[in-house]
CSV table of C-alpha atoms and ligand atoms in Angstrom, one decimal:
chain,number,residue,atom,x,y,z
A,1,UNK,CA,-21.3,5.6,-8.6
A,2,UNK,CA,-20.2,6.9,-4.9
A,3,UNK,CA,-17.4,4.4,-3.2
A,4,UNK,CA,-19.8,2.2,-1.3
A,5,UNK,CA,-21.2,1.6,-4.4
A,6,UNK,CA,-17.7,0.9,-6.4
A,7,UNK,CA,-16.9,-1.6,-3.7
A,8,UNK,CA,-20.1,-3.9,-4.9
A,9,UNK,CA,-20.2,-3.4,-8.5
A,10,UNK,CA,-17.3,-1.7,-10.2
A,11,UNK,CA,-15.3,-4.5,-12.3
A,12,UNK,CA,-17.5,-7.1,-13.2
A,13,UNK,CA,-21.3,-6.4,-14.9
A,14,UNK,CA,-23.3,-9.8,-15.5
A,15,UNK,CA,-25.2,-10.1,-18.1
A,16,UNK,CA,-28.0,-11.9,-18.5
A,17,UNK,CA,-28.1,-15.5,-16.8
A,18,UNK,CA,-24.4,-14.7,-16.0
A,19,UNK,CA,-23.1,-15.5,-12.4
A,20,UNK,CA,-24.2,-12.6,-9.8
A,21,UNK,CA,-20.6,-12.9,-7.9
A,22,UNK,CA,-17.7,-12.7,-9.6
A,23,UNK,CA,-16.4,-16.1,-11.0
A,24,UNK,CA,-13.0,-17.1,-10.1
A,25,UNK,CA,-11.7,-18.2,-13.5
A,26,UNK,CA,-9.4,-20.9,-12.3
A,27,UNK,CA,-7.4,-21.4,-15.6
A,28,UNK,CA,-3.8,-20.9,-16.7
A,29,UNK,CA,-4.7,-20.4,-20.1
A,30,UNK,CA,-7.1,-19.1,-22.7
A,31,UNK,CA,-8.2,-21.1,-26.0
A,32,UNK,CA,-7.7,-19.0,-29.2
A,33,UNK,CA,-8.7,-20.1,-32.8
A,34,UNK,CA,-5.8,-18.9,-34.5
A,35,UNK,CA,-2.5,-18.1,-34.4
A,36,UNK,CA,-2.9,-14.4,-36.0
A,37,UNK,CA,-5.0,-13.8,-32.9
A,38,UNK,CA,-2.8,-14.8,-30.5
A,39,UNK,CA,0.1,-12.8,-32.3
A,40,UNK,CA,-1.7,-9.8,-32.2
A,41,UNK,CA,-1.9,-10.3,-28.5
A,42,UNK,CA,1.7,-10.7,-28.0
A,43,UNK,CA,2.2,-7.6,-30.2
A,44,UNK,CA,-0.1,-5.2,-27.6
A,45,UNK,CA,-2.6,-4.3,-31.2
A,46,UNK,CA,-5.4,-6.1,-29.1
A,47,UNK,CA,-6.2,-6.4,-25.8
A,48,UNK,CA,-7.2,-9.8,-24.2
A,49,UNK,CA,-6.3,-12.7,-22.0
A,50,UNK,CA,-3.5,-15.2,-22.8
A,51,UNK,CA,-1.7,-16.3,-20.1
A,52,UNK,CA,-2.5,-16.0,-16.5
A,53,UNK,CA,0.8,-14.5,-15.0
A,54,UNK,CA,-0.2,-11.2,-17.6
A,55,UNK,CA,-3.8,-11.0,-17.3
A,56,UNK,CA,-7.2,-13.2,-16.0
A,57,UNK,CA,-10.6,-12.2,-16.0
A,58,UNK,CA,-10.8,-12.3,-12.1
A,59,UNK,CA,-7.6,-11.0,-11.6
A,60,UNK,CA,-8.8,-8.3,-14.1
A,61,UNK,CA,-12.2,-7.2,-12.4
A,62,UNK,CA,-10.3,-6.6,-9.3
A,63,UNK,CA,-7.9,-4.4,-10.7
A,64,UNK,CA,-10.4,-2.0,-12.4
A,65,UNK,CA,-12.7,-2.3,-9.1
A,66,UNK,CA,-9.4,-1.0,-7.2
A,67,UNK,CA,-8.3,1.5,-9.9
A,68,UNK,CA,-11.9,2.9,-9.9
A,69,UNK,CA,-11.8,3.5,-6.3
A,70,UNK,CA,-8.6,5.1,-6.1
A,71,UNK,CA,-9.7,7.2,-9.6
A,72,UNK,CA,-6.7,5.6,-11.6
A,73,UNK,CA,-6.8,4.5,-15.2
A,74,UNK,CA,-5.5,0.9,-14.4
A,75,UNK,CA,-4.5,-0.5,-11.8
A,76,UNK,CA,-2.2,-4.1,-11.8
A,77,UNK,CA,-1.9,-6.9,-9.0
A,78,UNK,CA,0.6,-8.4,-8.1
A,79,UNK,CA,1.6,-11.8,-5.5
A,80,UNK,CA,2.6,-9.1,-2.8
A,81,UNK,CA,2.6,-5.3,-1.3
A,82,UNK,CA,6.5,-5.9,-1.4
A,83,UNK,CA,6.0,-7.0,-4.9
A,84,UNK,CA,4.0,-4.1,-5.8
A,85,UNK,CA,6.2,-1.5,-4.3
A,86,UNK,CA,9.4,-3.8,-6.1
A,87,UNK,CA,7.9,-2.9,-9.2
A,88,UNK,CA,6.3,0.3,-9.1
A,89,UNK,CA,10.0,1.4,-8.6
A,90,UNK,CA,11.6,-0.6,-11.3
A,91,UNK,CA,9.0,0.3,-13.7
A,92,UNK,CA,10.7,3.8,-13.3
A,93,UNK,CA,14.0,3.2,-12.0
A,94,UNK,CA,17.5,1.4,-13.2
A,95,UNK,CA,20.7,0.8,-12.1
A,96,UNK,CA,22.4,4.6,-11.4
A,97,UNK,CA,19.2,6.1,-10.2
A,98,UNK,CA,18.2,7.4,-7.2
A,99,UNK,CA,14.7,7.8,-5.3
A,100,UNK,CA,13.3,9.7,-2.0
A,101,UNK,CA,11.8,8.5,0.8
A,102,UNK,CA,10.0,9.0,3.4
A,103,UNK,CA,11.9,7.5,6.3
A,104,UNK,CA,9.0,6.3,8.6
A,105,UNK,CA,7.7,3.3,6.4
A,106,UNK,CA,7.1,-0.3,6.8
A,107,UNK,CA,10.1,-2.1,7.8
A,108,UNK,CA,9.6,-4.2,4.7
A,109,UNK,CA,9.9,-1.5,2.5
A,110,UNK,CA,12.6,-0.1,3.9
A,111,UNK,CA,14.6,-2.8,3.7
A,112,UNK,CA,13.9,-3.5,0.2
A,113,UNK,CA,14.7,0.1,-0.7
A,114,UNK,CA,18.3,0.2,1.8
A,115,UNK,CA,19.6,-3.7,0.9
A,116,UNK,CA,17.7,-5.5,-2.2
A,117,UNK,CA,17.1,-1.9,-4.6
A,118,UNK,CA,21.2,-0.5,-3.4
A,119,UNK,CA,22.7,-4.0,-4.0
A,120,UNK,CA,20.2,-3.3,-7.7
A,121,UNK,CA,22.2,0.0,-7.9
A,122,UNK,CA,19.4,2.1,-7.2
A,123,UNK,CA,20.4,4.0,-4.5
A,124,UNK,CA,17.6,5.4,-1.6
A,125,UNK,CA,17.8,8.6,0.4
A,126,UNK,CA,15.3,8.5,3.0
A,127,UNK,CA,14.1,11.7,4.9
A,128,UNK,CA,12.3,13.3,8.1
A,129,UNK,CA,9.4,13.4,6.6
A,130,UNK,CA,8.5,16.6,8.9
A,131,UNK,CA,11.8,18.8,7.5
A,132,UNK,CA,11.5,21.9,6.1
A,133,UNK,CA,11.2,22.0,2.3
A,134,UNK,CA,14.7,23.2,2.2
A,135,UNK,CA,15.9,20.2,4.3
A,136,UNK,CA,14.2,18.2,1.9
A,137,UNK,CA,15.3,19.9,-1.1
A,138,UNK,CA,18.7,18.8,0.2
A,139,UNK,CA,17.9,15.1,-0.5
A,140,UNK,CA,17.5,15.5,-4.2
A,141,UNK,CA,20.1,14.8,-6.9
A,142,UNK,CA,20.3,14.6,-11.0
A,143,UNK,CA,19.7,11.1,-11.2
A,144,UNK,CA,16.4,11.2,-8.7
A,145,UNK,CA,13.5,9.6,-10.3
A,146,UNK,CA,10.9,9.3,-7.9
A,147,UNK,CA,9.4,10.0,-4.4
A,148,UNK,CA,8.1,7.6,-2.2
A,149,UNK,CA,6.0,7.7,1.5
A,150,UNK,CA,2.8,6.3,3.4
A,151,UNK,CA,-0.4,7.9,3.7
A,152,UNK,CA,-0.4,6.5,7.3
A,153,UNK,CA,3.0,5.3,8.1
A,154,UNK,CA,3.3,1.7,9.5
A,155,UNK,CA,3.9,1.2,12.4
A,156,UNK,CA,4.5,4.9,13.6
A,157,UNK,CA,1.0,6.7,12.5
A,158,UNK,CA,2.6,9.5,10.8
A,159,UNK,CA,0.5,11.6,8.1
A,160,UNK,CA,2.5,12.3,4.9
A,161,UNK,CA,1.5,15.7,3.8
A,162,UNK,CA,1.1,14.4,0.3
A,163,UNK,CA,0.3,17.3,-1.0
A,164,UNK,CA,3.4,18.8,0.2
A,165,UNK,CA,5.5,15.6,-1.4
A,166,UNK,CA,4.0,15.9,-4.8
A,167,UNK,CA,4.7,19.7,-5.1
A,168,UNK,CA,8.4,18.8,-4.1
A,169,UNK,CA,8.5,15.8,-6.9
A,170,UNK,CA,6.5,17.6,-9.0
A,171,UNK,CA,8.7,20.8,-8.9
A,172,UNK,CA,11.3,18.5,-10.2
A,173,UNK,CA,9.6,16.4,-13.0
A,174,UNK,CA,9.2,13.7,-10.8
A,175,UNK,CA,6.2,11.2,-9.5
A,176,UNK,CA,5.4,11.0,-5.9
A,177,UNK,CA,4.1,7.1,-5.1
A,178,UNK,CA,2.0,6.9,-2.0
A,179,UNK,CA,1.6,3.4,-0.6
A,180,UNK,CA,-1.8,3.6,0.7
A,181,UNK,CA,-2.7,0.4,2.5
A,182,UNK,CA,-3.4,1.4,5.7
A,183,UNK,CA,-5.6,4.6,4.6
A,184,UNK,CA,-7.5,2.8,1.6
A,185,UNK,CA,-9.5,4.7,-0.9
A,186,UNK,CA,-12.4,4.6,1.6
A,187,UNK,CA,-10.0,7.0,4.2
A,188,UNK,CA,-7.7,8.9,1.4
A,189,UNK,CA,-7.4,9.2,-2.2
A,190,UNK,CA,-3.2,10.1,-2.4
A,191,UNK,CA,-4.5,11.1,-6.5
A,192,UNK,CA,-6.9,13.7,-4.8
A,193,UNK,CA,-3.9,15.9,-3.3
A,194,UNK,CA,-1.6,15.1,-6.5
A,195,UNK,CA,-0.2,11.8,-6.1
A,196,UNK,CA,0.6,9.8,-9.4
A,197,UNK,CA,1.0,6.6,-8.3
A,198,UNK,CA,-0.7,4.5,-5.6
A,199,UNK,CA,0.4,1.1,-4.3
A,200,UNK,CA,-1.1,-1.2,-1.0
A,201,UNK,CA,-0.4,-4.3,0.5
A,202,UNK,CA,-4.3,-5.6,-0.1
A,203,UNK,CA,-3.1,-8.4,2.4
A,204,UNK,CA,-4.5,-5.3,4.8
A,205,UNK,CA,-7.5,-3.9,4.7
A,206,UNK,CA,-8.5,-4.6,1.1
A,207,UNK,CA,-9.2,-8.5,1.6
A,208,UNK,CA,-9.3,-7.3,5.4
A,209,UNK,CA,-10.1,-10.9,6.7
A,210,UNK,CA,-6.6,-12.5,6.9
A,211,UNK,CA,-7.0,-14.7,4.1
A,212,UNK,CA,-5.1,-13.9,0.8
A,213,UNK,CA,-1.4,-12.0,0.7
A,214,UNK,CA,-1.3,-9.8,-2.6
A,215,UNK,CA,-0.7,-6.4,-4.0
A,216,UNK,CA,-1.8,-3.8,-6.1
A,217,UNK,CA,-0.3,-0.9,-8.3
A,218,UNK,CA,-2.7,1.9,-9.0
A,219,UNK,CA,-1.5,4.4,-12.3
A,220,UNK,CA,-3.2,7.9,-12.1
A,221,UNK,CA,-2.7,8.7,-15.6
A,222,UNK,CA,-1.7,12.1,-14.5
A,223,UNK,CA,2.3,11.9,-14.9
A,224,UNK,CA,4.0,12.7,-18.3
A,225,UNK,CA,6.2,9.7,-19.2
A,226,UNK,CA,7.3,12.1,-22.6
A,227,UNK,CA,9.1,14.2,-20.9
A,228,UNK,CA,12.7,12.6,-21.6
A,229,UNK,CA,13.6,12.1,-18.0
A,230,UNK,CA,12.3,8.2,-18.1
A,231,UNK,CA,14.0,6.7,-21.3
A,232,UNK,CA,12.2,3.3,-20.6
A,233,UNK,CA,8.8,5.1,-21.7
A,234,UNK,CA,10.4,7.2,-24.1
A,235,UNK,CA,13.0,4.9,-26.5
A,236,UNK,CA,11.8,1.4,-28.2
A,237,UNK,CA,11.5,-1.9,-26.2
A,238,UNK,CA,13.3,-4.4,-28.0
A,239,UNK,CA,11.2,-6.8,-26.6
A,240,UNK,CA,8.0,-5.8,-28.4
A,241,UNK,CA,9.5,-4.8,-31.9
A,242,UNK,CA,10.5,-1.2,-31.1
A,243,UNK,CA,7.5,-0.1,-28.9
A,244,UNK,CA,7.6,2.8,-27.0
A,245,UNK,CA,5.2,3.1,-24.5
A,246,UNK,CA,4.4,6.9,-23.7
A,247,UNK,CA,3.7,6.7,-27.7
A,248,UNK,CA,1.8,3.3,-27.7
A,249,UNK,CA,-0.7,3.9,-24.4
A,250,UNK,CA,-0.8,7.5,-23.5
A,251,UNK,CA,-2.1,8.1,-20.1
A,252,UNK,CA,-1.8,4.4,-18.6
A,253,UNK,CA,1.5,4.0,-20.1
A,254,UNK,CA,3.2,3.4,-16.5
A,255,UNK,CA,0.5,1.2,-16.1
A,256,UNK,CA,0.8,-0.9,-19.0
A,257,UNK,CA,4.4,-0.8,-19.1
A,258,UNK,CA,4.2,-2.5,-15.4
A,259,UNK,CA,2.4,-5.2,-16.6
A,260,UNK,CA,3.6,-6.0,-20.1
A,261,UNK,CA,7.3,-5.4,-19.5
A,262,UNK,CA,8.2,-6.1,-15.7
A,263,UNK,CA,5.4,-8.9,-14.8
A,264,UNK,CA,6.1,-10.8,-17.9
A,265,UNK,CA,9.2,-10.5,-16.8
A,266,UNK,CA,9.2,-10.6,-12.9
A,267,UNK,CA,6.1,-13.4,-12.5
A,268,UNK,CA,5.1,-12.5,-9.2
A,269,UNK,CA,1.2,-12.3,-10.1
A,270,UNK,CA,-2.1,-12.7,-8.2
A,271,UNK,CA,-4.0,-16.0,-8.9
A,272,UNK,CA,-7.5,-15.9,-9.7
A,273,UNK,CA,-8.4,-17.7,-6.4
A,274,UNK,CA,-6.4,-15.0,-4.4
A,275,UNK,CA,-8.7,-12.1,-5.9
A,276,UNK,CA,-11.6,-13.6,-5.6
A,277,UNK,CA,-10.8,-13.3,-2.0
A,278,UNK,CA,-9.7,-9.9,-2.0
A,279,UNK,CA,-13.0,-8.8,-4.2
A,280,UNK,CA,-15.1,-10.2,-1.2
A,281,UNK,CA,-13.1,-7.7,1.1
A,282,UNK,CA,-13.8,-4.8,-0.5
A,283,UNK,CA,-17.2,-5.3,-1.1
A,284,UNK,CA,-17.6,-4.5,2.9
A,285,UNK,CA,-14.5,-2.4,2.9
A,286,UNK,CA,-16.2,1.2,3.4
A,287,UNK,CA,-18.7,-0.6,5.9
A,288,UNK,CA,-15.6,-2.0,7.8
A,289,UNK,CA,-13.4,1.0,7.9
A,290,UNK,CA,-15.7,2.9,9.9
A,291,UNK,CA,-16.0,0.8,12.4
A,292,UNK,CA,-12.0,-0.1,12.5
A,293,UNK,CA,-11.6,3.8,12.7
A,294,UNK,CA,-14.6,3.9,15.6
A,295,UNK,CA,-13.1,1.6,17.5
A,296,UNK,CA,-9.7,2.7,17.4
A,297,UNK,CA,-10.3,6.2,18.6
A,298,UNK,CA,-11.9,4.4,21.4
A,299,UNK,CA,-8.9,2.2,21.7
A,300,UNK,CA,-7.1,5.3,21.2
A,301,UNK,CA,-8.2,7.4,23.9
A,302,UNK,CA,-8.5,4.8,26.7
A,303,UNK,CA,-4.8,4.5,26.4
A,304,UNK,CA,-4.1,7.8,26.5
A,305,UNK,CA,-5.8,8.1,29.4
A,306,UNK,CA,-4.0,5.1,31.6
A,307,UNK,CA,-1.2,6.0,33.8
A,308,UNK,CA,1.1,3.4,32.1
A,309,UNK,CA,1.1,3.9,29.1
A,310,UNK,CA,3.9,6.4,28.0
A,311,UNK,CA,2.9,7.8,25.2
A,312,UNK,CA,0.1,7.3,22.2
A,313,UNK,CA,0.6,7.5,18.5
A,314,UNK,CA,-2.9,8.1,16.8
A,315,UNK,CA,-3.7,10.6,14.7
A,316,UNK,CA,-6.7,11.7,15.8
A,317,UNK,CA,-6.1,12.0,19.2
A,318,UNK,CA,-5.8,15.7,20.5
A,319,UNK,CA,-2.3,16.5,20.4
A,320,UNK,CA,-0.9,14.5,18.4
A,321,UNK,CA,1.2,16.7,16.2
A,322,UNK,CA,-0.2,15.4,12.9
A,323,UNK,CA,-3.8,16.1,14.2
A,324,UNK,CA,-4.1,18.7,11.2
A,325,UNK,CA,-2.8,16.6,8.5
A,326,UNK,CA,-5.1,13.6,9.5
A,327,UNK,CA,-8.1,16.3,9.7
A,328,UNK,CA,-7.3,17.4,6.2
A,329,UNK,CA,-5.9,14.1,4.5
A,330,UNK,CA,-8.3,11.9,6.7
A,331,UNK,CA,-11.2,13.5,7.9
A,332,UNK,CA,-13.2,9.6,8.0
A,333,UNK,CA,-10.5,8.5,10.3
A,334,UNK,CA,-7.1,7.0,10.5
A,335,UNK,CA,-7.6,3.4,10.2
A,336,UNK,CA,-7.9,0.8,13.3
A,337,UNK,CA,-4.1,1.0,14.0
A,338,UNK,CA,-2.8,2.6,17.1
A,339,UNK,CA,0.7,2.5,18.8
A,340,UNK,CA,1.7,2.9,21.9
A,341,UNK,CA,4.4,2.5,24.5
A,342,UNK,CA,4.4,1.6,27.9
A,343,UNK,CA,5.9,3.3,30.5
A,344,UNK,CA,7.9,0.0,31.9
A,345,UNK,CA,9.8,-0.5,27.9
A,346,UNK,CA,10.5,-3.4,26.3
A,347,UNK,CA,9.9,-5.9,29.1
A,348,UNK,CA,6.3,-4.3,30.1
A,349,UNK,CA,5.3,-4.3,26.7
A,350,UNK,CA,5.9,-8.0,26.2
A,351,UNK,CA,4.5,-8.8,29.8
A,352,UNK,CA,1.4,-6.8,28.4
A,353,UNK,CA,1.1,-8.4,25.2
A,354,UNK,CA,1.4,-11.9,26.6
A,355,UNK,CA,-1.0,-11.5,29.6
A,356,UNK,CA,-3.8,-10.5,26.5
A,357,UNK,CA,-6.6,-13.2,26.0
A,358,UNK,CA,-9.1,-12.1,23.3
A,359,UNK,CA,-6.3,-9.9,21.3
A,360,UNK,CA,-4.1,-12.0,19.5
A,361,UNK,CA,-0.4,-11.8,19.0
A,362,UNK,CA,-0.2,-11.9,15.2
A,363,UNK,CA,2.4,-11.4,12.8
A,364,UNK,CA,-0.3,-8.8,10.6
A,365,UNK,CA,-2.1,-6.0,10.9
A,366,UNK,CA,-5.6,-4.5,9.2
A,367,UNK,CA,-7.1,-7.7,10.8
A,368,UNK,CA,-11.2,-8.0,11.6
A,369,UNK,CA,-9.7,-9.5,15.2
A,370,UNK,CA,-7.8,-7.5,17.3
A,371,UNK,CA,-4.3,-8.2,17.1
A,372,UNK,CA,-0.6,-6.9,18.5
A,373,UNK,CA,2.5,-7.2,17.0
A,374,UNK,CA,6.1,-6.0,18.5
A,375,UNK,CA,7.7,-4.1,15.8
A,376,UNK,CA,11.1,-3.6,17.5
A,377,UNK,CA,11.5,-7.7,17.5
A,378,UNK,CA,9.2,-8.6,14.4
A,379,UNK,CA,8.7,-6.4,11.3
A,380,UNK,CA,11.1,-4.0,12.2
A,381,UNK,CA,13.8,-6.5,13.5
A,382,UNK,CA,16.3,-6.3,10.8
A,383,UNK,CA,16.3,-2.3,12.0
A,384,UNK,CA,19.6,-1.0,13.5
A,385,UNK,CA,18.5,1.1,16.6
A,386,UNK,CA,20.0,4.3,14.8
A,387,UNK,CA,17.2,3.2,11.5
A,388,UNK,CA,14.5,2.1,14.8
A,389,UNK,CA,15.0,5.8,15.5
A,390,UNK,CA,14.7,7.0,12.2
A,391,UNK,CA,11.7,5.4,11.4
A,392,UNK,CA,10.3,6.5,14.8
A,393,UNK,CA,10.1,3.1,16.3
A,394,UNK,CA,11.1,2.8,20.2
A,395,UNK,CA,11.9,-0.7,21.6
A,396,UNK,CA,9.1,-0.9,23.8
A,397,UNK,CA,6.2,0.0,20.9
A,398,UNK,CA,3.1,-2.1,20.7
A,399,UNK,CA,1.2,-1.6,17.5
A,400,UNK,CA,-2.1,-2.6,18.1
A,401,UNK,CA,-4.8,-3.6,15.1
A,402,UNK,CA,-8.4,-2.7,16.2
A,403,UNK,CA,-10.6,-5.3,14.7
A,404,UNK,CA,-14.4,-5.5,14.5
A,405,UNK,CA,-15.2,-6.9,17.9
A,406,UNK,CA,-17.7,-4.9,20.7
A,407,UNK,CA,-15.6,-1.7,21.5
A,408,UNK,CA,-16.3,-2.7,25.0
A,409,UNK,CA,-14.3,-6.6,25.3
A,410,UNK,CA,-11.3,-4.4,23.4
A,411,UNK,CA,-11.0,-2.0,26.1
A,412,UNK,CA,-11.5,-4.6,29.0
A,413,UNK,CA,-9.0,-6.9,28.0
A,414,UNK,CA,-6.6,-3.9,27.2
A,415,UNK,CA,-7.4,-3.1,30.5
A,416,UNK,CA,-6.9,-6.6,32.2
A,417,UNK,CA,-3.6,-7.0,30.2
A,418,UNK,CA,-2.4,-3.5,31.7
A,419,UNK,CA,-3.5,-4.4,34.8
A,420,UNK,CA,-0.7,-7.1,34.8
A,421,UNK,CA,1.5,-5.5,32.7
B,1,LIG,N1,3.2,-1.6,2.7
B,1,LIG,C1,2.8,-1.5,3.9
B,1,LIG,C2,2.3,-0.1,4.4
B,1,LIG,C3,2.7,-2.6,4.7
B,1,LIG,O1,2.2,-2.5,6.0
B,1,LIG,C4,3.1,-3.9,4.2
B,1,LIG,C5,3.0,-5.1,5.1
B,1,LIG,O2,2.8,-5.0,6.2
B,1,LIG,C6,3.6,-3.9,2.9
B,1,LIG,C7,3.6,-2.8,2.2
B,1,LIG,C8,4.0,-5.2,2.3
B,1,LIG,O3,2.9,-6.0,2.0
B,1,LIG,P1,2.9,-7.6,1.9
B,1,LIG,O4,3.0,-8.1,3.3
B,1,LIG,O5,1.5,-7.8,1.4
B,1,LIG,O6,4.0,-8.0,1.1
């Protein structure tokens, strides 16, 4: 089946005289008839549900819905996008290691990676992701065990040149994870260009309507766990009688691993309810995307074209200097979020965001509605201006979301707002 098609049926099949949308099984538990099946199920020989917090039938549809569109061989939900990212490094990562990232990334993640992952002792070196291979070569050590970036970096726009990224990781026996939230499959497939593991916020696009917050980690299958540099995948768990995954699960041992080891472990799961919701997104997802993506370019280029607004940041726009990146990486679009930066700074962009009247001010982004957000004071406020800098953020940036509504009530009250501004 072609994507549009994934989005409605990939994940859950009726049969006969079953329910046509996906049920929310809305149970914490799972009744067995005896207590050798169960065991086997705590001893990974069977597959099935048990407990919710490891595995539930809703939960379960929408991860092999999402791991079909990104082409992955599982994928695994979690409460969170900062709980996915959490543990899509820990499932590869322990005290003494090191990672690479990308340096223009959500404030969130950045933050997790600088303060919660270093105080962990896993220690972060983040990078221009425009240097030179050789500047980026620098940035690598012994104990690096993975690279990290955005498809479409939040709030700043920038393209990653994944394939660029995964020849670098690659080059050194390492994965390259790509959060992808703001590209979705429909946009970029990061496994396409030689990315091995995916991760989005689904909060975003995914459920798309501002309605559930959750996660997901996709596996590509591609990466050898064997090769000895990832001890976790290589020597016995103790905590399943010696297993050892690479051995056990073969391509979708990262996968497995994830869920088995670190969300037993961790807890922060999806509930049932909460993918239901996110199943509804996608099912329009594709549909959706092209209009954000329409809608934005005509956001895109209307601001662009006003004498006060300072400067743009939107891939597609003519100029931009990731123009030929988004062309090859994204060549559906670049999703319905465009910053920007007045020419009157921090106090004309809050005069401007206040004096809007259809667009909301909203802590979110990836909305239906129109929205703004302020990342120098919101999502990017625990920033040092020397980090805002790094990460490309300037204290006067509005990121606006381009939602669904009639391109022309975006532009006019963008251009009422201005007007005051
Ligand atoms: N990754 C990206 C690119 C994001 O934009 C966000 C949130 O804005 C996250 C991860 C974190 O996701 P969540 O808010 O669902 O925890």
């Amino acid at each position: 089946m072609k994507l549009e098609s994934l989005c409605l049926h990939a994940g859950y099949s009726p049969e006969n005289g079953q329910p046509r949308v996906l049920p929310i099984a809305q149970s914490t538990t799972f009744k067995y008839a005896s207590t050798v099946e169960v065991a086997k199920l705590f001893d990974l020989t069977e597959a099935g549900f048990f407990y919710t917090r490891l595995g539930n039938p809703t939960v379960d549809a929408v991860e092999q819905k999402i791991a079909a569109l990104e082409g992955g061989v599982g994928a695994l939900c979690t409460s969170s996008g900062q709980a996915a990212n959490m543990l899509a490094v820990l499932n590869l990562a322990r005290s003494g290691d090191h990672l690479v990232s990308a340096a223009s990334i959500y404030g969130g993640t950045f933050n997790l990676f600088a303060v919660t992952l270093k105080r962990l002792g896993i220690e972060v070196t983040f990078v221009d992701q425009t240097a030179s291979d050789e500047e980026l070569e620098k940035a690598f050590r012994s104990n690096t065990r993975a690279v990290f970036g955005e498809t479409l970096s939040n709030p700043t726009m920038n393209v990653l040149d994944i394939g660029r990224f995964a020849r670098l990781a690659h080059r050194r026996g390492l994965p390259l994870i790509v959060d992808n939230t703001f590209a979705t499959p429909v946009l970029c497939r990061p496994f396409d260009f030689g990315a091995d593991i995916v991760v989005h916020s689904t909060t975003k696009y995914m459920d798309g309507h501002a309605l559930q917050v959750g996660g997901v980690i996709v596996d590509s299958g591609n990466f050898d766990w064997a090769s000895g540099a990832f001890p976790e995948f290589t020597e016995p768990d103790p905590s399943y009688h010696g297993l050892v995954y690479s051995e056990a699960f073969g391509r979708a041992a990262y996968i497995v691993k994830a869920r088995v080891q670190l969300m037993r472990d961790m807890g922060c799961c999806q509930s049932p309810q909460g993918a239901f919701y996110i199943n509804q997104g996608l099912e329009t997802l594709p549909l959706r995307m092209e209009r954000h993506c329409r809608n934005a370019e005509a956001a895109a280029e209307y601001l662009a074209g006003h004498a006060k607004v300072e400067s743009v940041k939107y891939p597609r726009l003519p100029g931009n200097p990731d123009k030929a990146l988004a062309d090859f990486y994204l060549p559906k679009g670049c999703s319905g979020v465009v910053s920007f930066s007045l020419k009157g700074g921090r106090e004309a962009g809050a005069r401007f965001i206040d004096c809007l009247k259809m667009i909301s001010l909203q802590v979110h982004v990836a909305d239906i509605r129109t929205c703004v957000l302020h990342p120098a004071s919101s999502t990017h406020r625990q920033l040092s201006d020397e980090q805002l800098r790094e990460a490309g953020i300037t204290p006067g940036m509005v990121r606006l979301s381009v939602g669904l509504e009639n391109p022309d009530d975006i532009l006019a009250d963008l251009a009422q707002a201005l007007e005051q501004a």
